[in-house]
Structures are given as C-alpha cells and as structure tokens.
PDB file of C-alpha atoms in Angstrom:
ATOM      1  CA  MET A 286     183.663 151.238 153.153  1.00 68.00           C
ATOM      2  CA  THR A 287     179.895 151.400 153.619  1.00 90.00           C
ATOM      3  CA  ARG A 288     178.427 147.899 153.576  1.00 95.00           C
ATOM      4  CA  LEU A 289     174.710 147.515 154.244  1.00 97.00           C
ATOM      5  CA  VAL A 290     172.473 144.479 154.481  1.00 98.00           C
ATOM      6  CA  VAL A 291     168.909 144.797 153.211  1.00 98.00           C
ATOM      7  CA  THR A 292     166.412 142.328 154.631  1.00 98.00           C
ATOM      8  CA  GLY A 293     162.656 142.171 155.026  1.00 97.00           C
ATOM      9  CA  THR A 294     159.920 141.237 157.451  1.00 96.00           C
ATOM     10  CA  ASP A 295     158.601 138.785 154.861  1.00 91.00           C
ATOM     11  CA  THR A 296     159.144 137.396 151.376  1.00 88.00           C
ATOM     12  CA  GLY A 297     157.791 139.675 148.639  1.00 88.00           C
ATOM     13  CA  ILE A 298     158.082 142.762 150.810  1.00 92.00           C
ATOM     14  CA  GLY A 299     159.705 144.785 148.010  1.00 95.00           C
ATOM     15  CA  LYS A 300     163.275 144.645 149.249  1.00 96.00           C
ATOM     16  CA  THR A 301     164.763 143.957 145.816  1.00 97.00           C
ATOM     17  CA  VAL A 302     163.182 147.107 144.406  1.00 98.00           C
ATOM     18  CA  PHE A 303     164.370 149.015 147.480  1.00 98.00           C
ATOM     19  CA  SER A 304     167.865 147.508 147.152  1.00 98.00           C
ATOM     20  CA  ALA A 305     167.986 148.595 143.515  1.00 98.00           C
ATOM     21  CA  ALA A 306     167.034 152.150 144.450  1.00 98.00           C
ATOM     22  CA  LEU A 307     169.529 152.219 147.331  1.00 98.00           C
ATOM     23  CA  ALA A 308     172.404 150.870 145.226  1.00 98.00           C
ATOM     24  CA  GLY A 309     171.640 153.409 142.521  1.00 97.00           C
ATOM     25  CA  ALA A 310     171.462 156.288 144.995  1.00 97.00           C
ATOM     26  CA  LEU A 311     174.734 155.338 146.689  1.00 97.00           C
ATOM     27  CA  GLY A 312     176.595 154.393 143.524  1.00 96.00           C
ATOM     28  CA  ALA A 313     177.048 151.025 145.193  1.00 96.00           C
ATOM     29  CA  CYS A 314     177.774 147.495 144.119  1.00 96.00           C
ATOM     30  CA  TYR A 315     175.029 144.926 144.698  1.00 97.00           C
ATOM     31  CA  TRP A 316     175.354 141.355 145.980  1.00 97.00           C
ATOM     32  CA  LYS A 317     172.682 138.707 146.454  1.00 97.00           C
ATOM     33  CA  PRO A 318     174.476 135.792 148.180  1.00 97.00           C
ATOM     34  CA  VAL A 319     171.742 133.181 147.578  1.00 97.00           C
ATOM     35  CA  GLN A 320     169.329 133.289 144.634  1.00 96.00           C
ATOM     36  CA  SER A 321     166.414 130.832 144.656  1.00 95.00           C
ATOM     37  CA  GLY A 322     164.579 130.609 141.344  1.00 94.00           C
ATOM     38  CA  LEU A 323     166.185 131.094 137.947  1.00 94.00           C
ATOM     39  CA  GLU A 324     163.353 130.797 135.421  1.00 91.00           C
ATOM     40  CA  GLU A 325     162.173 134.407 135.759  1.00 89.00           C
ATOM     41  CA  GLU A 326     164.246 137.570 136.137  1.00 94.00           C
ATOM     42  CA  THR A 327     166.626 137.067 139.061  1.00 96.00           C
ATOM     43  CA  ASP A 328     166.938 139.588 141.864  1.00 95.00           C
ATOM     44  CA  SER A 329     170.412 140.535 140.642  1.00 97.00           C
ATOM     45  CA  ALA A 330     169.075 141.216 137.143  1.00 97.00           C
ATOM     46  CA  LEU A 331     166.128 143.206 138.516  1.00 97.00           C
ATOM     47  CA  ALA A 332     168.375 145.266 140.784  1.00 97.00           C
ATOM     48  CA  ALA A 333     170.711 146.008 137.891  1.00 97.00           C
ATOM     49  CA  ARG A 334     167.858 147.036 135.608  1.00 97.00           C
ATOM     50  CA  LEU A 335     165.969 149.216 138.096  1.00 98.00           C
ATOM     51  CA  GLY A 336     169.054 150.637 139.808  1.00 98.00           C
ATOM     52  CA  GLY A 337     170.808 151.592 136.594  1.00 97.00           C
ATOM     53  CA  LEU A 338     173.775 149.406 137.514  1.00 96.00           C
ATOM     54  CA  VAL A 339     176.389 148.337 134.995  1.00 95.00           C
ATOM     55  CA  PRO A 340     177.424 144.651 134.875  1.00 93.00           C
ATOM     56  CA  GLN A 341     180.537 145.126 136.982  1.00 93.00           C
ATOM     57  CA  ASP A 342     178.393 146.651 139.749  1.00 95.00           C
ATOM     58  CA  VAL A 343     176.566 143.348 140.259  1.00 96.00           C
ATOM     59  CA  LEU A 344     178.661 140.763 142.053  1.00 95.00           C
ATOM     60  CA  PRO A 345     178.039 137.072 141.279  1.00 95.00           C
ATOM     61  CA  GLU A 346     175.847 135.112 143.661  1.00 96.00           C
ATOM     62  CA  ALA A 347     177.497 132.514 145.871  1.00 96.00           C
ATOM     63  CA  TYR A 348     174.626 130.141 145.093  1.00 97.00           C
ATOM     64  CA  ARG A 349     172.176 130.088 142.176  1.00 97.00           C
ATOM     65  CA  LEU A 350     169.394 127.621 142.922  1.00 97.00           C
ATOM     66  CA  ARG A 351     166.797 126.606 140.344  1.00 94.00           C
ATOM     67  CA  THR A 352     163.645 126.321 142.466  1.00 95.00           C
ATOM     68  CA  PRO A 353     161.836 129.428 143.814  1.00 93.00           C
ATOM     69  CA  ALA A 354     161.647 128.112 147.373  1.00 95.00           C
ATOM     70  CA  SER A 355     163.321 128.477 150.744  1.00 95.00           C
ATOM     71  CA  PRO A 356     167.080 128.201 150.109  1.00 96.00           C
ATOM     72  CA  HIS A 357     167.450 125.061 152.250  1.00 96.00           C
ATOM     73  CA  LEU A 358     164.842 123.271 150.128  1.00 97.00           C
ATOM     74  CA  ALA A 359     165.991 124.700 146.797  1.00 97.00           C
ATOM     75  CA  ALA A 360     169.549 123.631 147.567  1.00 97.00           C
ATOM     76  CA  ALA A 361     168.428 120.120 148.521  1.00 97.00           C
ATOM     77  CA  LEU A 362     166.477 119.796 145.273  1.00 97.00           C
ATOM     78  CA  ASP A 363     169.600 120.832 143.357  1.00 97.00           C
ATOM     79  CA  GLY A 364     171.763 118.382 145.297  1.00 96.00           C
ATOM     80  CA  ILE A 365     173.773 121.245 146.780  1.00 95.00           C
ATOM     81  CA  ALA A 366     174.912 121.823 150.359  1.00 94.00           C
ATOM     82  CA  ILE A 367     175.158 125.516 151.223  1.00 96.00           C
ATOM     83  CA  ASP A 368     178.513 126.188 152.883  1.00 96.00           C
ATOM     84  CA  PRO A 369     178.366 129.155 155.310  1.00 93.00           C
ATOM     85  CA  ALA A 370     182.028 129.866 154.582  1.00 93.00           C
ATOM     86  CA  ARG A 371     181.066 130.914 151.045  1.00 94.00           C
ATOM     87  CA  LEU A 372     178.637 133.480 152.423  1.00 95.00           C
ATOM     88  CA  THR A 373     181.251 136.084 153.219  1.00 93.00           C
ATOM     89  CA  PRO A 374     180.743 139.641 151.948  1.00 91.00           C
ATOM     90  CA  PRO A 375     183.205 140.435 149.183  1.00 83.00           C
ATOM     91  CA  ALA A 376     185.414 143.482 149.424  1.00 72.00           C
ATOM     92  CA  ASP A 377     186.417 143.939 145.803  1.00 57.00           C
ATOM     93  CA  ASP A 378     186.399 147.737 145.848  1.00 62.00           C
ATOM     94  CA  PRO A 379     186.933 149.338 149.265  1.00 64.00           C
ATOM     95  CA  ALA A 380     186.212 152.771 147.816  1.00 73.00           C
ATOM     96  CA  ARG A 381     182.606 151.910 146.884  1.00 87.00           C
ATOM     97  CA  PRO A 382     179.580 151.044 149.023  1.00 94.00           C
ATOM     98  CA  LEU A 383     178.114 147.557 148.890  1.00 96.00           C
ATOM     99  CA  VAL A 384     174.430 146.681 149.202  1.00 97.00           C
ATOM    100  CA  ILE A 385     173.812 143.063 150.208  1.00 98.00           C
ATOM    101  CA  GLU A 386     170.300 141.667 149.809  1.00 97.00           C
ATOM    102  CA  GLY A 387     169.327 138.710 151.955  1.00 95.00           C
ATOM    103  CA  ALA A 388     167.064 135.864 150.866  1.00 90.00           C
ATOM    104  CA  GLY A 389     163.462 136.237 152.052  1.00 87.00           C
ATOM    105  CA  GLY A 390     162.939 137.210 155.685  1.00 92.00           C
ATOM    106  CA  LEU A 391     165.206 136.966 158.692  1.00 96.00           C
ATOM    107  CA  MET A 392     164.181 133.481 159.770  1.00 96.00           C
ATOM    108  CA  VAL A 393     164.450 131.862 156.340  1.00 96.00           C
ATOM    109  CA  PRO A 394     166.597 128.714 156.658  1.00 97.00           C
ATOM    110  CA  LEU A 395     169.672 128.367 154.483  1.00 97.00           C
ATOM    111  CA  THR A 396     170.361 124.833 155.753  1.00 96.00           C
ATOM    112  CA  ASP A 397     168.694 122.558 158.280  1.00 96.00           C
ATOM    113  CA  ASP A 398     170.735 124.255 161.001  1.00 96.00           C
ATOM    114  CA  LEU A 399     171.405 127.790 159.721  1.00 96.00           C
ATOM    115  CA  LEU A 400     169.039 130.745 159.492  1.00 97.00           C
ATOM    116  CA  THR A 401     169.579 133.870 157.408  1.00 97.00           C
ATOM    117  CA  ILE A 402     169.690 135.959 160.587  1.00 98.00           C
ATOM    118  CA  ASP A 403     172.553 133.790 161.898  1.00 97.00           C
ATOM    119  CA  VAL A 404     174.639 134.818 158.900  1.00 97.00           C
ATOM    120  CA  PHE A 405     173.788 138.473 159.528  1.00 98.00           C
ATOM    121  CA  ALA A 406     174.908 138.088 163.140  1.00 98.00           C
ATOM    122  CA  ARG A 407     178.237 136.680 161.976  1.00 97.00           C
ATOM    123  CA  TRP A 408     178.749 139.570 159.571  1.00 96.00           C
ATOM    124  CA  SER A 409     177.754 142.224 162.155  1.00 96.00           C
ATOM    125  CA  LEU A 410     177.001 144.688 159.348  1.00 96.00           C
ATOM    126  CA  PRO A 411     174.291 147.369 159.642  1.00 97.00           C
ATOM    127  CA  VAL A 412     170.884 146.105 158.561  1.00 98.00           C
ATOM    128  CA  VAL A 413     168.110 148.014 156.812  1.00 98.00           C
ATOM    129  CA  LEU A 414     164.836 146.277 157.590  1.00 98.00           C
ATOM    130  CA  CYS A 415     162.227 146.636 154.844  1.00 98.00           C
ATOM    131  CA  ALA A 416     158.636 146.453 156.068  1.00 98.00           C
ATOM    132  CA  ARG A 417     155.175 147.051 154.685  1.00 97.00           C
ATOM    133  CA  SER A 418     153.795 150.457 155.553  1.00 98.00           C
ATOM    134  CA  GLY A 419     150.196 149.356 156.111  1.00 95.00           C
ATOM    135  CA  LEU A 420     148.055 146.996 158.161  1.00 94.00           C
ATOM    136  CA  GLY A 421     149.944 144.207 159.933  1.00 93.00           C
ATOM    137  CA  THR A 422     153.321 145.863 159.806  1.00 97.00           C
ATOM    138  CA  LEU A 423     153.561 146.667 163.518  1.00 98.00           C
ATOM    139  CA  ASN A 424     153.546 143.029 164.612  1.00 97.00           C
ATOM    140  CA  HIS A 425     155.889 141.787 161.876  1.00 97.00           C
ATOM    141  CA  THR A 426     158.311 144.695 162.165  1.00 98.00           C
ATOM    142  CA  LEU A 427     158.576 144.721 165.956  1.00 98.00           C
ATOM    143  CA  LEU A 428     159.099 140.945 166.052  1.00 98.00           C
ATOM    144  CA  SER A 429     161.853 141.266 163.427  1.00 98.00           C
ATOM    145  CA  LEU A 430     163.534 144.036 165.398  1.00 98.00           C
ATOM    146  CA  GLU A 431     163.429 141.908 168.559  1.00 98.00           C
ATOM    147  CA  ALA A 432     165.052 139.013 166.708  1.00 98.00           C
ATOM    148  CA  LEU A 433     167.828 141.283 165.427  1.00 98.00           C
ATOM    149  CA  ALA A 434     168.406 142.749 168.887  1.00 98.00           C
ATOM    150  CA  ALA A 435     168.556 139.282 170.461  1.00 98.00           C
ATOM    151  CA  ARG A 436     171.484 138.461 168.173  1.00 97.00           C
ATOM    152  CA  ALA A 437     173.152 141.877 168.581  1.00 98.00           C
ATOM    153  CA  VAL A 438     172.779 142.670 164.878  1.00 98.00           C
ATOM    154  CA  PRO A 439     173.204 146.422 164.321  1.00 97.00           C
ATOM    155  CA  VAL A 440     170.135 148.038 162.762  1.00 98.00           C
ATOM    156  CA  LEU A 441     170.577 151.151 160.646  1.00 98.00           C
ATOM    157  CA  GLY A 442     166.823 151.664 160.445  1.00 98.00           C
ATOM    158  CA  VAL A 443     163.515 150.606 158.967  1.00 98.00           C
ATOM    159  CA  ALA A 444     162.469 151.373 155.401  1.00 98.00           C
ATOM    160  CA  LEU A 445     158.712 151.282 154.893  1.00 98.00           C
ATOM    161  CA  ILE A 446     157.358 150.209 151.516  1.00 98.00           C
ATOM    162  CA  GLY A 447     153.870 151.091 150.338  1.00 98.00           C
ATOM    163  CA  THR A 448     151.412 153.935 150.794  1.00 98.00           C
ATOM    164  CA  PRO A 449     152.751 156.299 153.493  1.00 97.00           C
ATOM    165  CA  HIS A 450     151.219 155.679 156.939  1.00 98.00           C
ATOM    166  CA  ALA A 451     152.405 158.210 159.508  1.00 98.00           C
ATOM    167  CA  GLU A 452     150.995 156.446 162.568  1.00 98.00           C
ATOM    168  CA  ASN A 453     152.607 153.111 161.754  1.00 98.00           C
ATOM    169  CA  ALA A 454     155.910 154.881 161.138  1.00 98.00           C
ATOM    170  CA  ARG A 455     155.603 156.678 164.487  1.00 98.00           C
ATOM    171  CA  MET A 456     154.841 153.519 166.437  1.00 98.00           C
ATOM    172  CA  ILE A 457     157.630 151.516 164.818  1.00 98.00           C
ATOM    173  CA  ALA A 458     160.120 154.239 165.715  1.00 98.00           C
ATOM    174  CA  ARG A 459     158.776 154.526 169.265  1.00 98.00           C
ATOM    175  CA  LEU A 460     158.246 150.878 170.209  1.00 98.00           C
ATOM    176  CA  GLY A 461     161.151 149.544 168.176  1.00 98.00           C
ATOM    177  CA  ALA A 462     163.560 152.265 169.356  1.00 97.00           C
ATOM    178  CA  VAL A 463     164.754 152.563 165.771  1.00 98.00           C
ATOM    179  CA  ARG A 464     164.957 155.127 163.009  1.00 98.00           C
ATOM    180  CA  VAL A 465     162.312 154.973 160.326  1.00 98.00           C
ATOM    181  CA  LEU A 466     164.448 156.006 157.382  1.00 98.00           C
ATOM    182  CA  GLY A 467     161.536 156.841 155.090  1.00 98.00           C
ATOM    183  CA  THR A 468     158.843 155.352 152.906  1.00 98.00           C
ATOM    184  CA  LEU A 469     159.070 154.103 149.338  1.00 98.00           C
ATOM    185  CA  PRO A 470     155.565 154.509 147.892  1.00 98.00           C
ATOM    186  CA  PRO A 471     154.122 152.473 145.027  1.00 97.00           C
ATOM    187  CA  VAL A 472     155.892 153.461 141.807  1.00 97.00           C
ATOM    188  CA  GLU A 473     153.860 153.202 138.588  1.00 96.00           C
ATOM    189  CA  PRO A 474     155.192 152.662 136.052  1.00 97.00           C
ATOM    190  CA  LEU A 475     158.187 151.053 137.732  1.00 97.00           C
ATOM    191  CA  THR A 476     161.041 152.483 135.685  1.00 98.00           C
ATOM    192  CA  PRO A 477     164.596 153.306 136.787  1.00 98.00           C
ATOM    193  CA  GLY A 478     163.943 157.036 136.585  1.00 98.00           C
ATOM    194  CA  ALA A 479     160.654 156.912 138.477  1.00 98.00           C
ATOM    195  CA  LEU A 480     162.147 154.675 141.161  1.00 98.00           C
ATOM    196  CA  ALA A 481     165.158 156.945 141.630  1.00 98.00           C
ATOM    197  CA  ALA A 482     162.876 159.972 141.970  1.00 98.00           C
ATOM    198  CA  ALA A 483     160.628 158.216 144.507  1.00 98.00           C
ATOM    199  CA  PHE A 484     163.630 157.117 146.553  1.00 98.00           C
ATOM    200  CA  ALA A 485     165.118 160.615 146.540  1.00 98.00           C
ATOM    201  CA  ALA A 486     161.794 162.060 147.699  1.00 98.00           C
ATOM    202  CA  GLY A 487     161.310 159.499 150.471  1.00 98.00           C
ATOM    203  CA  PHE A 488     164.802 159.033 151.901  1.00 98.00           C
ATOM    204  CA  ARG A 489     167.938 160.981 152.765  1.00 97.00           C
ATOM    205  CA  ARG A 490     171.026 159.520 151.115  1.00 96.00           C
ATOM    206  CA  ALA A 491     173.197 160.615 154.051  1.00 96.00           C
ATOM    207  CA  ASP A 492     171.209 158.428 156.464  1.00 96.00           C
ATOM    208  CA  PHE A 493     172.620 155.335 154.782  1.00 96.00           C
ATOM    209  CA  LEU A 494     176.211 156.491 155.116  1.00 90.00           C
ATOM    210  CA  ASP A 495     176.468 157.574 158.745  1.00 76.00           C
ATOM    211  CA  GLY A 496     175.913 154.243 160.517  1.00 73.00           C
ATOM    212  CA  PRO A 497     173.425 153.116 163.172  1.00 74.00           C
ATOM    213  CA  LYS A 498     172.463 155.563 165.899  1.00 65.00           C
ATOM    214  CA  GLU A 499     172.733 154.798 169.575  1.00 51.00           C
ATOM    215  CA  LYS A 500     169.378 154.023 171.191  1.00 49.00           C
ATOM    216  CA  SER A 501     168.237 156.636 173.672  1.00 41.00           C
TER     217      SER A 501
END
C-alpha cells in the first residue's frame, strides 16, 4: 500500500490544498492526525471538498482541538494530553493509497517533549515536503531536508507551491540531493476541477507511487 506523509517548511505553505490534489489524483484516503482549530473549515473538510473525496475517504482525526494554535498549546487549552500511541497511521484499506497530512511544519511541537518530525521518524514513511517556490524557499527547504536526513526520514521529494521558479527548483534539487516533484501554481478560482487540472499539469502521478530514489 502506498502511504505518503505531506508536510511543509512552514505553516500556511499550502500543503492542505496540495494534499487534496494528491489524494484526488491517487484515489487515496486522507488522514489528518491532529487538527488545531475547529471554528472555520477544517483541513479534512477542505481536502474532501477540493479533492473530490467522498466521506468514507476521509479518516477521522485522532485529535480535534478547538484553538488554531500549535498542537501542544491547543491541547493544553482543551485539557487534553496528546498520546503518541494514538498517532499511528491507520491501515483500513490496504488496496488504496493513504495521504497523511502533518500539522504545521516539521518542528511543530505536539507535546512539551514531542515534535511532529519525531512522529514521522517513528513511522518511517516517505515524506513529500511542500515548500514555497519563491524568495526565501532555499533556506527553509534545505534546513527542512537536513532535519529529515538527520532523523533518517525517507523523502520522496519536494513539491513547490506558487509561481514556477526554475532556478529555485534547480538549486533545491542540487543542494538538497532530492527530487523536485513539480510545482503547483496559484489556482484561481480554487475549484476541484481547476486544482485537479493544475496538479496534472505540474506533477507526474507515477512519481508518487514508485517510492524514494537513492541519492547519487
């Protein structure tokens, strides 16, 4: 079964929109283990709407926290202790891919002693790192890749989000020794059909099914 983790170099990077497009393209189930903030549309609801997913494609979150904040703080405000044992990827349907979207960036704390990246290291599933395509992305992306490598987390590749920038893509691939899987440009209006078309134009579906490549 293909199981992929989608994370980002920062909060608000666009990884939920990317996750929706990826789940739709793969015919995958979607799982957001920890949701912080419930007053507006949740990430699970957004992924379902933009990815064209039916209700049974969206697996229930392990934790639904009211405050839109770092999970460790949101959980404390709710009087909840996040148990790492509950953050185990489900395997309800081994015949279908699963897209797992992390909370915020790699170093976001889930508890006082547990970072999001620590959970990814325990899972040892291939990670797709979402990064901005434009100014500032080289520093953030290369630091994120170093953090993943330090914990031996397998990286499938980097997905750039924003206006295409060939030089940034080239340098990330070269200095990060990683595949740049493609670029998801701004989509206006952001509808399921337009998002699916943009994803199909910017990425190869097969690249998400064949696993990480060995570094040369």
